[in-house]
Amino acid sequence: MRLFLFIFKRDMLLAIRRRRELANPLVFFIMVVSMFPLGVTPDHAFLAELSAGVIWVTALLAALMSMDSMFRSDYDDGSLEQLLLMPGSKVVLIGAKIAAHWVSIGLPLVIIAPLMSFLLFLPSQALPSLIITLLISTPILSLLGAVGVALTLSLRGGGVLSSLLTLPFYVPVLIFSTMAINAAAVNQPVSGYYALLAAFLIVSILLVPFAVVAALRVSYN
Amino acid sequence: MSKYKNPNSLQTTALQCERGGRVLFDNLAFELHAGEALLVQGANGSGKTSLLRIITGLTTAIEGDVLWNGALITDDEQAYQRELLFIGHQAAIKQELSVRENLRLHYALNGCEADSMVDLAEKVGLRQRLGVICSRLSAGQQRRVSLARLFLSEQPLWILDEPLTALDVDFIATIEARLQTHLANGGMLILTTHRGLDLGTATVRHLDLNKSAKN
């Protein structure tokens, strides 16, 4: 637990120092979503139908473009080696890094998304499910992204490859999240979707840190 | 005289390492005991860094084993890694953080409280620079921040990859003195360097990777 807090605090401090880099995915998210009504049509009914998909696809891409920052700078300057050699569980270490990444990238997206949903006229009864799906699913994005990034760390220009590796695993998250929001928009029950997403999250939390430790081992070999 | 519980030993058997389809070294074996230093030499690209990484356990060799006190290092990796201090050729300091914050990370990596930070900064000659962001320091000063760990370390096995890069003469003398104390206390040292190093009266073994290379 001490190790978790230490790594978490360290990564948060670094994230705060790199504010501008951090703002990148968030600005991307805001820009794309706000361009949509301008570029497509300002028609309420049409946008309302699109809104869940647009917000989710954009959030997913914004998260994806930030994944590289999770390990890249630590790998490049040699600190990742030092962290891996630290006394303590490597799984906890990786878990803390992923958690810090989610708090610095995923959480801001969750907070800003409801605001952006007004731009796209998301039906108000779907708003809670937008927030809930983002809250459950953005940690999944960070977790799955970590595996892809860890596997491709030692490759120059591994960013594209890691995106390609990760994207297929993002698809189910995207499908169930948007289905939940669309169901909520027409007042249908949504708890089934939440349960599926939550199950996905739990499985990822349990398995991903081990996979990342193994992937890093491959990257260092 | 030895400040470590039991006299430690490190041994490798027939290590083989391959990079990019080329065998860097093969059948590499050495032994190291408490109070001894191993100087790894070799041309650029001869596998010095790879060897050090294999010894830390970060990388696994294709063939051969690393034994710490007679046991495979993979048996209890955490216990072994607690016993070693590795400083790679990258400085491993965070450019965005100040000297003070980086030193605090050193303390945490060592698992001790940051109670004597000013003394530590004094030892590496950065007392006046504690609040400076590391990206504003010179290469040599950054290296000093990184080497500050030597003055905290309680680990018996030190593995240093090119520790003297970018350092000035005065600080090299400080580091030499520190290494000598470490060895006199029964510590062990493995390092690569392209320049001469005065390790005093300690037993220094030499390992030349050019000779064990196979083409």
CSV table of C-alpha atoms in Angstrom, one decimal:
chain,number,residue,atom,x,y,z
A,1,MET,CA,0.0,0.0,0.0
A,2,ARG,CA,2.9,2.4,0.8
A,3,LEU,CA,4.4,1.5,-2.6
A,4,PHE,CA,1.1,2.2,-4.3
A,5,LEU,CA,0.8,5.6,-2.7
A,6,PHE,CA,4.4,6.5,-3.4
A,7,ILE,CA,4.1,5.6,-7.1
A,8,PHE,CA,0.7,7.2,-7.4
A,9,LYS,CA,1.9,10.5,-5.8
A,10,ARG,CA,5.1,10.5,-8.0
A,11,ASP,CA,3.1,10.0,-11.2
A,12,MET,CA,0.6,12.7,-10.2
A,13,LEU,CA,3.3,15.2,-9.4
A,14,LEU,CA,4.9,14.5,-12.8
A,15,ALA,CA,1.5,14.8,-14.5
A,16,ILE,CA,1.0,18.2,-12.9
A,17,ARG,CA,4.4,19.3,-14.1
A,18,ARG,CA,3.4,18.2,-17.6
A,19,ARG,CA,0.1,20.0,-17.6
A,20,ARG,CA,0.4,21.0,-21.3
A,21,GLU,CA,0.9,17.4,-22.4
A,22,LEU,CA,-1.9,16.4,-20.2
A,23,ALA,CA,-4.3,18.9,-21.6
A,24,ASN,CA,-3.8,17.5,-25.1
A,25,PRO,CA,-6.3,14.7,-25.1
A,26,LEU,CA,-8.8,16.9,-23.3
A,27,VAL,CA,-8.5,19.7,-25.8
A,28,PHE,CA,-8.8,17.1,-28.6
A,29,PHE,CA,-12.0,15.8,-27.0
A,30,ILE,CA,-13.5,19.2,-26.6
A,31,MET,CA,-12.6,20.3,-30.2
A,32,VAL,CA,-13.9,17.2,-32.0
A,33,VAL,CA,-17.2,17.2,-30.1
A,34,SER,CA,-17.8,20.9,-30.6
A,35,MET,CA,-16.9,20.7,-34.3
A,36,PHE,CA,-19.5,18.1,-34.9
A,37,PRO,CA,-22.6,20.2,-34.9
A,38,LEU,CA,-20.8,22.7,-37.1
A,39,GLY,CA,-19.6,20.2,-39.6
A,40,VAL,CA,-22.7,17.8,-39.8
A,41,THR,CA,-25.9,19.6,-39.0
A,42,PRO,CA,-27.2,21.7,-36.2
A,43,ASP,CA,-30.5,19.7,-36.2
A,44,HIS,CA,-31.4,18.7,-32.7
A,45,ALA,CA,-33.0,15.4,-33.4
A,46,PHE,CA,-30.2,14.2,-35.6
A,47,LEU,CA,-27.5,15.2,-33.2
A,48,ALA,CA,-29.3,13.7,-30.3
A,49,GLU,CA,-29.3,10.4,-32.1
A,50,LEU,CA,-25.5,10.6,-32.8
A,51,SER,CA,-24.5,12.1,-29.5
A,52,ALA,CA,-23.7,8.9,-27.5
A,53,GLY,CA,-21.6,7.5,-30.3
A,54,VAL,CA,-19.7,10.7,-31.0
A,55,ILE,CA,-18.9,11.4,-27.4
A,56,TRP,CA,-17.8,7.9,-26.8
A,57,VAL,CA,-15.7,7.5,-30.0
A,58,THR,CA,-14.0,10.8,-29.3
A,59,ALA,CA,-13.3,10.0,-25.6
A,60,LEU,CA,-11.9,6.6,-26.7
A,61,LEU,CA,-9.6,8.2,-29.2
A,62,ALA,CA,-8.5,10.9,-26.8
A,63,ALA,CA,-7.7,8.2,-24.2
A,64,LEU,CA,-5.9,6.2,-26.8
A,65,MET,CA,-3.6,9.0,-27.9
A,66,SER,CA,-2.6,9.6,-24.3
A,67,MET,CA,-1.6,6.0,-23.6
A,68,ASP,CA,2.0,6.3,-24.7
A,69,SER,CA,2.7,8.8,-21.9
A,70,MET,CA,2.1,6.1,-19.3
A,71,PHE,CA,5.5,4.4,-19.6
A,72,ARG,CA,7.3,6.2,-22.4
A,73,SER,CA,9.2,8.9,-20.5
A,74,ASP,CA,10.1,6.6,-17.7
A,75,TYR,CA,11.4,4.1,-20.1
A,76,ASP,CA,13.4,6.6,-22.1
A,77,ASP,CA,15.2,8.2,-19.1
A,78,GLY,CA,15.8,4.9,-17.3
A,79,SER,CA,13.6,5.5,-14.3
A,80,LEU,CA,11.4,2.5,-15.2
A,81,GLU,CA,14.3,0.2,-14.6
A,82,GLN,CA,14.8,1.8,-11.2
A,83,LEU,CA,11.1,1.4,-10.4
A,84,LEU,CA,11.1,-2.2,-11.4
A,85,LEU,CA,14.2,-2.9,-9.3
A,86,MET,CA,12.5,-1.3,-6.3
A,87,PRO,CA,11.8,-3.5,-3.3
A,88,GLY,CA,8.1,-4.4,-3.4
A,89,SER,CA,5.6,-6.0,-5.7
A,90,LYS,CA,5.8,-5.1,-9.4
A,91,VAL,CA,2.1,-5.7,-9.8
A,92,VAL,CA,1.3,-3.0,-7.2
A,93,LEU,CA,3.8,-0.7,-8.9
A,94,ILE,CA,2.1,-1.1,-12.3
A,95,GLY,CA,-1.4,-0.9,-10.7
A,96,ALA,CA,-0.4,2.5,-9.2
A,97,LYS,CA,0.9,3.8,-12.5
A,98,ILE,CA,-2.3,2.8,-14.3
A,99,ALA,CA,-4.4,4.4,-11.6
A,100,ALA,CA,-2.4,7.6,-11.8
A,101,HIS,CA,-2.9,7.6,-15.5
A,102,TRP,CA,-6.6,7.2,-15.2
A,103,VAL,CA,-6.9,10.0,-12.7
A,104,SER,CA,-4.9,12.4,-14.9
A,105,ILE,CA,-6.5,11.5,-18.2
A,106,GLY,CA,-9.7,9.4,-17.8
A,107,LEU,CA,-11.2,11.3,-14.9
A,108,PRO,CA,-11.0,14.8,-16.6
A,109,LEU,CA,-12.8,13.2,-19.6
A,110,VAL,CA,-15.5,11.9,-17.4
A,111,ILE,CA,-15.9,15.3,-15.8
A,112,ILE,CA,-16.0,17.3,-19.1
A,113,ALA,CA,-18.2,14.8,-21.0
A,114,PRO,CA,-21.5,15.9,-19.5
A,115,LEU,CA,-20.8,19.4,-20.5
A,116,MET,CA,-20.0,18.4,-24.0
A,117,SER,CA,-23.2,16.3,-24.2
A,118,PHE,CA,-25.3,19.5,-24.1
A,119,LEU,CA,-23.6,20.6,-27.3
A,120,LEU,CA,-24.9,17.4,-29.0
A,121,PHE,CA,-28.4,17.6,-27.4
A,122,LEU,CA,-28.0,14.2,-25.6
A,123,PRO,CA,-31.5,13.4,-24.1
A,124,SER,CA,-31.4,14.4,-20.5
A,125,GLN,CA,-32.6,11.0,-19.3
A,126,ALA,CA,-29.5,9.5,-20.9
A,127,LEU,CA,-27.0,11.8,-19.0
A,128,PRO,CA,-26.7,9.6,-15.9
A,129,SER,CA,-25.9,6.6,-18.0
A,130,LEU,CA,-23.3,8.6,-20.0
A,131,ILE,CA,-21.5,9.5,-16.8
A,132,ILE,CA,-21.8,5.9,-15.4
A,133,THR,CA,-20.5,4.2,-18.5
A,134,LEU,CA,-17.6,6.6,-18.8
A,135,LEU,CA,-16.8,6.1,-15.1
A,136,ILE,CA,-16.8,2.3,-15.4
A,137,SER,CA,-15.2,2.2,-18.8
A,138,THR,CA,-12.4,4.8,-18.9
A,139,PRO,CA,-10.4,2.8,-16.3
A,140,ILE,CA,-10.8,-0.2,-18.7
A,141,LEU,CA,-9.3,1.9,-21.5
A,142,SER,CA,-6.3,2.8,-19.3
A,143,LEU,CA,-5.8,-0.8,-18.2
A,144,LEU,CA,-6.0,-2.3,-21.7
A,145,GLY,CA,-3.9,0.5,-23.2
A,146,ALA,CA,-1.2,-0.2,-20.6
A,147,VAL,CA,-0.7,-3.7,-22.0
A,148,GLY,CA,-0.3,-2.4,-25.6
A,149,VAL,CA,2.1,0.3,-24.6
A,150,ALA,CA,4.2,-2.0,-22.4
A,151,LEU,CA,4.5,-4.6,-25.2
A,152,THR,CA,5.8,-2.0,-27.7
A,153,LEU,CA,8.0,0.1,-25.5
A,154,SER,CA,11.3,-1.0,-26.9
A,155,LEU,CA,10.2,-0.3,-30.5
A,156,ARG,CA,10.8,3.0,-32.1
A,157,GLY,CA,7.5,4.4,-33.3
A,158,GLY,CA,5.7,1.8,-31.2
A,159,GLY,CA,2.8,4.2,-30.8
A,160,VAL,CA,1.0,3.2,-33.9
A,161,LEU,CA,1.5,-0.5,-33.3
A,162,SER,CA,0.3,-0.2,-29.7
A,163,SER,CA,-2.9,1.6,-30.9
A,164,LEU,CA,-3.5,-1.2,-33.4
A,165,LEU,CA,-3.0,-3.8,-30.7
A,166,THR,CA,-5.3,-2.0,-28.3
A,167,LEU,CA,-8.1,-0.8,-30.5
A,168,PRO,CA,-9.8,-4.2,-31.0
A,169,PHE,CA,-10.1,-4.7,-27.2
A,170,TYR,CA,-11.7,-1.3,-27.0
A,171,VAL,CA,-14.5,-2.2,-29.3
A,172,PRO,CA,-16.6,-4.2,-26.9
A,173,VAL,CA,-16.3,-1.4,-24.4
A,174,LEU,CA,-17.5,1.1,-27.0
A,175,ILE,CA,-20.4,-1.1,-28.1
A,176,PHE,CA,-21.8,-1.8,-24.6
A,177,SER,CA,-21.3,1.7,-23.5
A,178,THR,CA,-23.1,3.3,-26.4
A,179,MET,CA,-25.8,0.7,-26.3
A,180,ALA,CA,-26.4,1.5,-22.6
A,181,ILE,CA,-26.7,5.2,-23.3
A,182,ASN,CA,-29.0,4.7,-26.3
A,183,ALA,CA,-31.1,2.3,-24.2
A,184,ALA,CA,-31.3,4.9,-21.4
A,185,ALA,CA,-32.4,7.6,-24.0
A,186,VAL,CA,-35.5,5.6,-24.8
A,187,ASN,CA,-36.1,4.7,-21.2
A,188,GLN,CA,-35.2,1.0,-21.5
A,189,PRO,CA,-33.5,-0.9,-18.7
A,190,VAL,CA,-29.7,-0.4,-18.6
A,191,SER,CA,-28.5,-2.4,-15.6
A,192,GLY,CA,-27.5,-5.4,-17.8
A,193,TYR,CA,-25.0,-3.2,-19.7
A,194,TYR,CA,-23.6,-1.8,-16.5
A,195,ALA,CA,-23.1,-5.3,-15.2
A,196,LEU,CA,-21.3,-6.4,-18.3
A,197,LEU,CA,-19.0,-3.4,-18.3
A,198,ALA,CA,-18.3,-3.7,-14.5
A,199,ALA,CA,-17.4,-7.4,-15.1
A,200,PHE,CA,-15.1,-6.3,-17.8
A,201,LEU,CA,-13.5,-3.8,-15.5
A,202,ILE,CA,-13.1,-6.3,-12.6
A,203,VAL,CA,-11.5,-8.8,-14.9
A,204,SER,CA,-9.1,-6.2,-16.3
A,205,ILE,CA,-8.1,-4.9,-12.9
A,206,LEU,CA,-7.3,-8.5,-11.8
A,207,LEU,CA,-5.4,-9.6,-14.9
A,208,VAL,CA,-3.9,-6.5,-16.5
A,209,PRO,CA,-1.2,-5.6,-14.0
A,210,PHE,CA,0.2,-9.2,-14.3
A,211,ALA,CA,0.1,-8.9,-18.1
A,212,VAL,CA,1.9,-5.6,-18.0
A,213,VAL,CA,4.7,-6.9,-15.8
A,214,ALA,CA,5.2,-9.8,-18.2
A,215,ALA,CA,5.0,-7.4,-21.2
A,216,LEU,CA,7.7,-5.1,-19.7
A,217,ARG,CA,9.9,-8.1,-19.2
A,218,VAL,CA,9.5,-8.8,-22.9
A,219,SER,CA,10.3,-5.2,-23.7
A,220,TYR,CA,13.5,-5.3,-21.6
A,221,ASN,CA,14.7,-8.5,-23.3
B,1,MET,CA,35.1,-4.8,9.2
B,2,SER,CA,32.3,-6.1,7.0
B,3,LYS,CA,29.1,-4.2,7.6
B,4,TYR,CA,27.0,-6.7,5.8
B,5,LYS,CA,25.5,-9.7,7.6
B,6,ASN,CA,27.2,-12.5,5.7
B,7,PRO,CA,29.9,-12.4,3.1
B,8,ASN,CA,28.1,-12.4,-0.2
B,9,SER,CA,29.1,-13.8,-3.4
B,10,LEU,CA,27.9,-13.5,-7.0
B,11,GLN,CA,28.6,-16.1,-9.7
B,12,THR,CA,27.6,-16.5,-13.3
B,13,THR,CA,27.7,-19.7,-15.3
B,14,ALA,CA,28.1,-19.8,-19.1
B,15,LEU,CA,26.1,-16.7,-19.8
B,16,GLN,CA,25.1,-16.1,-23.4
B,17,CYS,CA,23.6,-12.9,-24.7
B,18,GLU,CA,22.2,-12.2,-28.2
B,19,ARG,CA,21.2,-8.8,-29.6
B,20,GLY,CA,19.6,-8.4,-33.0
B,21,GLY,CA,20.5,-11.9,-34.1
B,22,ARG,CA,24.2,-11.5,-33.2
B,23,VAL,CA,25.8,-13.3,-30.3
B,24,LEU,CA,27.5,-10.7,-28.1
B,25,PHE,CA,29.1,-13.0,-25.6
B,26,ASP,CA,29.0,-16.7,-25.0
B,27,ASN,CA,30.2,-18.9,-22.2
B,28,LEU,CA,30.8,-16.0,-19.9
B,29,ALA,CA,31.6,-17.0,-16.3
B,30,PHE,CA,32.9,-15.1,-13.4
B,31,GLU,CA,32.8,-15.0,-9.7
B,32,LEU,CA,32.8,-12.1,-7.3
B,33,HIS,CA,33.2,-12.0,-3.6
B,34,ALA,CA,32.7,-9.5,-0.8
B,35,GLY,CA,35.1,-6.6,-1.1
B,36,GLU,CA,35.9,-7.2,-4.7
B,37,ALA,CA,35.3,-5.1,-7.8
B,38,LEU,CA,34.7,-6.3,-11.3
B,39,LEU,CA,35.6,-4.0,-14.1
B,40,VAL,CA,33.8,-4.8,-17.3
B,41,GLN,CA,35.6,-3.6,-20.4
B,42,GLY,CA,34.9,-3.9,-24.1
B,43,ALA,CA,34.3,-1.9,-27.2
B,44,ASN,CA,31.1,0.0,-27.9
B,45,GLY,CA,28.4,-2.5,-28.6
B,46,SER,CA,30.2,-5.4,-27.0
B,47,GLY,CA,27.4,-6.1,-24.6
B,48,LYS,CA,28.5,-4.4,-21.4
B,49,THR,CA,25.1,-2.9,-20.7
B,50,SER,CA,23.4,-6.1,-21.6
B,51,LEU,CA,25.6,-8.0,-19.2
B,52,LEU,CA,24.8,-5.6,-16.4
B,53,ARG,CA,21.1,-5.8,-17.1
B,54,ILE,CA,21.3,-9.6,-17.0
B,55,ILE,CA,23.1,-9.4,-13.6
B,56,THR,CA,20.3,-7.2,-12.2
B,57,GLY,CA,17.7,-9.6,-13.4
B,58,LEU,CA,16.0,-7.0,-15.6
B,59,THR,CA,16.9,-9.1,-18.6
B,60,THR,CA,17.3,-12.9,-18.8
B,61,ALA,CA,20.2,-14.4,-20.5
B,62,ILE,CA,19.5,-16.9,-23.4
B,63,GLU,CA,21.7,-19.4,-21.6
B,64,GLY,CA,23.4,-19.5,-18.3
B,65,ASP,CA,22.5,-18.5,-14.8
B,66,VAL,CA,23.3,-15.8,-12.3
B,67,LEU,CA,23.8,-17.0,-8.7
B,68,TRP,CA,23.6,-14.9,-5.6
B,69,ASN,CA,25.1,-16.6,-2.6
B,70,GLY,CA,24.7,-19.9,-4.4
B,71,ALA,CA,21.0,-19.5,-5.3
B,72,LEU,CA,19.5,-18.6,-8.6
B,73,ILE,CA,18.5,-14.9,-8.6
B,74,THR,CA,15.2,-15.8,-10.1
B,75,ASP,CA,14.3,-18.0,-7.1
B,76,ASP,CA,13.7,-15.0,-4.9
B,77,GLU,CA,14.0,-12.0,-7.2
B,78,GLN,CA,12.7,-9.4,-4.8
B,79,ALA,CA,15.1,-10.4,-2.1
B,80,TYR,CA,18.0,-10.3,-4.5
B,81,GLN,CA,16.9,-6.9,-6.0
B,82,ARG,CA,16.8,-5.5,-2.5
B,83,GLU,CA,20.5,-6.3,-2.2
B,84,LEU,CA,21.6,-4.5,-5.3
B,85,LEU,CA,21.9,-0.9,-6.4
B,86,PHE,CA,21.9,-0.4,-10.2
B,87,ILE,CA,22.6,2.9,-11.8
B,88,GLY,CA,22.3,2.7,-15.6
B,89,HIS,CA,23.9,4.8,-18.2
B,90,GLN,CA,20.7,6.9,-18.4
B,91,ALA,CA,20.6,9.2,-15.4
B,92,ALA,CA,17.1,8.1,-14.4
B,93,ILE,CA,16.2,11.4,-13.0
B,94,LYS,CA,13.0,13.3,-13.8
B,95,GLN,CA,13.7,16.4,-15.8
B,96,GLU,CA,10.4,18.1,-14.7
B,97,LEU,CA,11.2,17.7,-11.0
B,98,SER,CA,13.5,19.8,-8.9
B,99,VAL,CA,16.7,18.5,-7.4
B,100,ARG,CA,15.0,18.2,-4.0
B,101,GLU,CA,12.1,16.2,-5.5
B,102,ASN,CA,14.5,13.9,-7.3
B,103,LEU,CA,16.5,13.3,-4.2
B,104,ARG,CA,13.3,12.5,-2.3
B,105,LEU,CA,12.6,9.8,-4.9
B,106,HIS,CA,16.1,8.4,-4.3
B,107,TYR,CA,15.2,8.1,-0.6
B,108,ALA,CA,12.0,6.4,-1.4
B,109,LEU,CA,13.7,4.0,-3.9
B,110,ASN,CA,16.0,3.1,-1.0
B,111,GLY,CA,13.1,2.7,1.3
B,112,CYS,CA,14.3,5.3,3.9
B,113,GLU,CA,13.0,8.7,5.2
B,114,ALA,CA,14.3,11.9,3.6
B,115,ASP,CA,15.8,13.3,6.8
B,116,SER,CA,19.3,14.3,5.8
B,117,MET,CA,18.6,15.8,2.4
B,118,VAL,CA,20.7,18.9,2.8
B,119,ASP,CA,23.7,16.8,3.8
B,120,LEU,CA,23.2,14.6,0.8
B,121,ALA,CA,23.0,17.6,-1.5
B,122,GLU,CA,26.2,18.9,0.1
B,123,LYS,CA,28.0,15.7,-0.6
B,124,VAL,CA,27.2,15.9,-4.3
B,125,GLY,CA,27.8,19.6,-4.4
B,126,LEU,CA,24.3,20.6,-5.2
B,127,ARG,CA,23.3,22.3,-2.0
B,128,GLN,CA,22.7,25.6,-3.7
B,129,ARG,CA,20.7,24.0,-6.5
B,130,LEU,CA,18.1,22.1,-4.4
B,131,GLY,CA,15.2,24.0,-5.8
B,132,VAL,CA,16.3,24.0,-9.4
B,133,ILE,CA,14.3,22.0,-12.0
B,134,CYS,CA,16.6,19.3,-13.3
B,135,SER,CA,16.1,20.1,-16.9
B,136,ARG,CA,18.0,23.4,-16.2
B,137,LEU,CA,21.0,21.5,-14.8
B,138,SER,CA,24.1,20.6,-16.9
B,139,ALA,CA,24.7,17.0,-17.9
B,140,GLY,CA,27.3,16.7,-15.1
B,141,GLN,CA,25.0,18.1,-12.5
B,142,GLN,CA,22.3,15.7,-13.6
B,143,ARG,CA,24.7,12.8,-13.2
B,144,ARG,CA,25.5,14.1,-9.7
B,145,VAL,CA,21.9,13.9,-8.8
B,146,SER,CA,21.7,10.4,-10.1
B,147,LEU,CA,24.9,9.3,-8.3
B,148,ALA,CA,23.6,10.8,-5.0
B,149,ARG,CA,22.1,7.3,-4.5
B,150,LEU,CA,25.6,6.0,-3.8
B,151,PHE,CA,25.7,8.0,-0.6
B,152,LEU,CA,22.4,6.6,0.6
B,153,SER,CA,22.9,3.0,-0.4
B,154,GLU,CA,23.0,0.2,2.1
B,155,GLN,CA,23.0,-2.5,-0.6
B,156,PRO,CA,26.0,-4.7,-0.7
B,157,LEU,CA,26.1,-5.1,-4.5
B,158,TRP,CA,26.5,-2.0,-6.7
B,159,ILE,CA,26.2,-2.2,-10.4
B,160,LEU,CA,27.2,0.9,-12.2
B,161,ASP,CA,27.0,1.5,-15.9
B,162,GLU,CA,29.4,4.3,-17.0
B,163,PRO,CA,29.0,6.2,-13.8
B,164,LEU,CA,31.7,8.8,-14.6
B,165,THR,CA,30.3,10.2,-17.8
B,166,ALA,CA,30.2,14.0,-17.8
B,167,LEU,CA,31.7,14.4,-14.3
B,168,ASP,CA,34.5,16.8,-13.4
B,169,VAL,CA,37.8,15.7,-11.9
B,170,ASP,CA,36.9,16.8,-8.3
B,171,PHE,CA,33.7,14.8,-8.3
B,172,ILE,CA,35.3,11.7,-9.9
B,173,ALA,CA,37.7,11.8,-6.9
B,174,THR,CA,34.7,11.9,-4.5
B,175,ILE,CA,33.1,9.0,-6.3
B,176,GLU,CA,36.3,7.0,-6.2
B,177,ALA,CA,36.6,7.6,-2.4
B,178,ARG,CA,33.0,6.4,-2.0
B,179,LEU,CA,33.6,3.3,-4.0
B,180,GLN,CA,36.7,2.5,-2.0
B,181,THR,CA,34.8,2.8,1.3
B,182,HIS,CA,32.1,0.6,-0.1
B,183,LEU,CA,34.6,-2.1,-1.0
B,184,ALA,CA,36.5,-1.7,2.2
B,185,ASN,CA,33.2,-2.3,4.0
B,186,GLY,CA,32.8,-5.7,2.3
B,187,GLY,CA,30.6,-4.4,-0.5
B,188,MET,CA,30.8,-5.6,-4.1
B,189,LEU,CA,31.1,-3.5,-7.2
B,190,ILE,CA,30.5,-4.2,-10.9
B,191,LEU,CA,31.1,-1.4,-13.2
B,192,THR,CA,31.8,-0.4,-16.8
B,193,THR,CA,33.9,2.5,-17.6
B,194,HIS,CA,36.0,3.8,-20.5
B,195,ARG,CA,38.4,5.6,-18.3
B,196,GLY,CA,40.8,4.5,-15.5
B,197,LEU,CA,39.5,4.4,-12.0
B,198,ASP,CA,41.5,4.3,-8.7
B,199,LEU,CA,39.9,1.7,-6.5
B,200,GLY,CA,42.7,1.7,-3.9
B,201,THR,CA,43.7,-1.5,-2.3
B,202,ALA,CA,40.6,-3.5,-3.3
B,203,THR,CA,40.9,-6.6,-5.4
B,204,VAL,CA,39.9,-5.6,-9.0
B,205,ARG,CA,38.9,-8.3,-11.5
B,206,HIS,CA,38.8,-7.5,-15.1
B,207,LEU,CA,36.4,-8.9,-17.6
B,208,ASP,CA,37.1,-8.1,-21.3
B,209,LEU,CA,34.1,-8.7,-23.4
B,210,ASN,CA,36.1,-8.3,-26.6
B,211,LYS,CA,37.8,-11.6,-25.8
B,212,SER,CA,34.7,-13.6,-25.1
B,213,ALA,CA,32.9,-12.3,-28.2
B,214,LYS,CA,32.0,-14.8,-30.9
B,215,ASN,CA,31.5,-13.6,-34.4
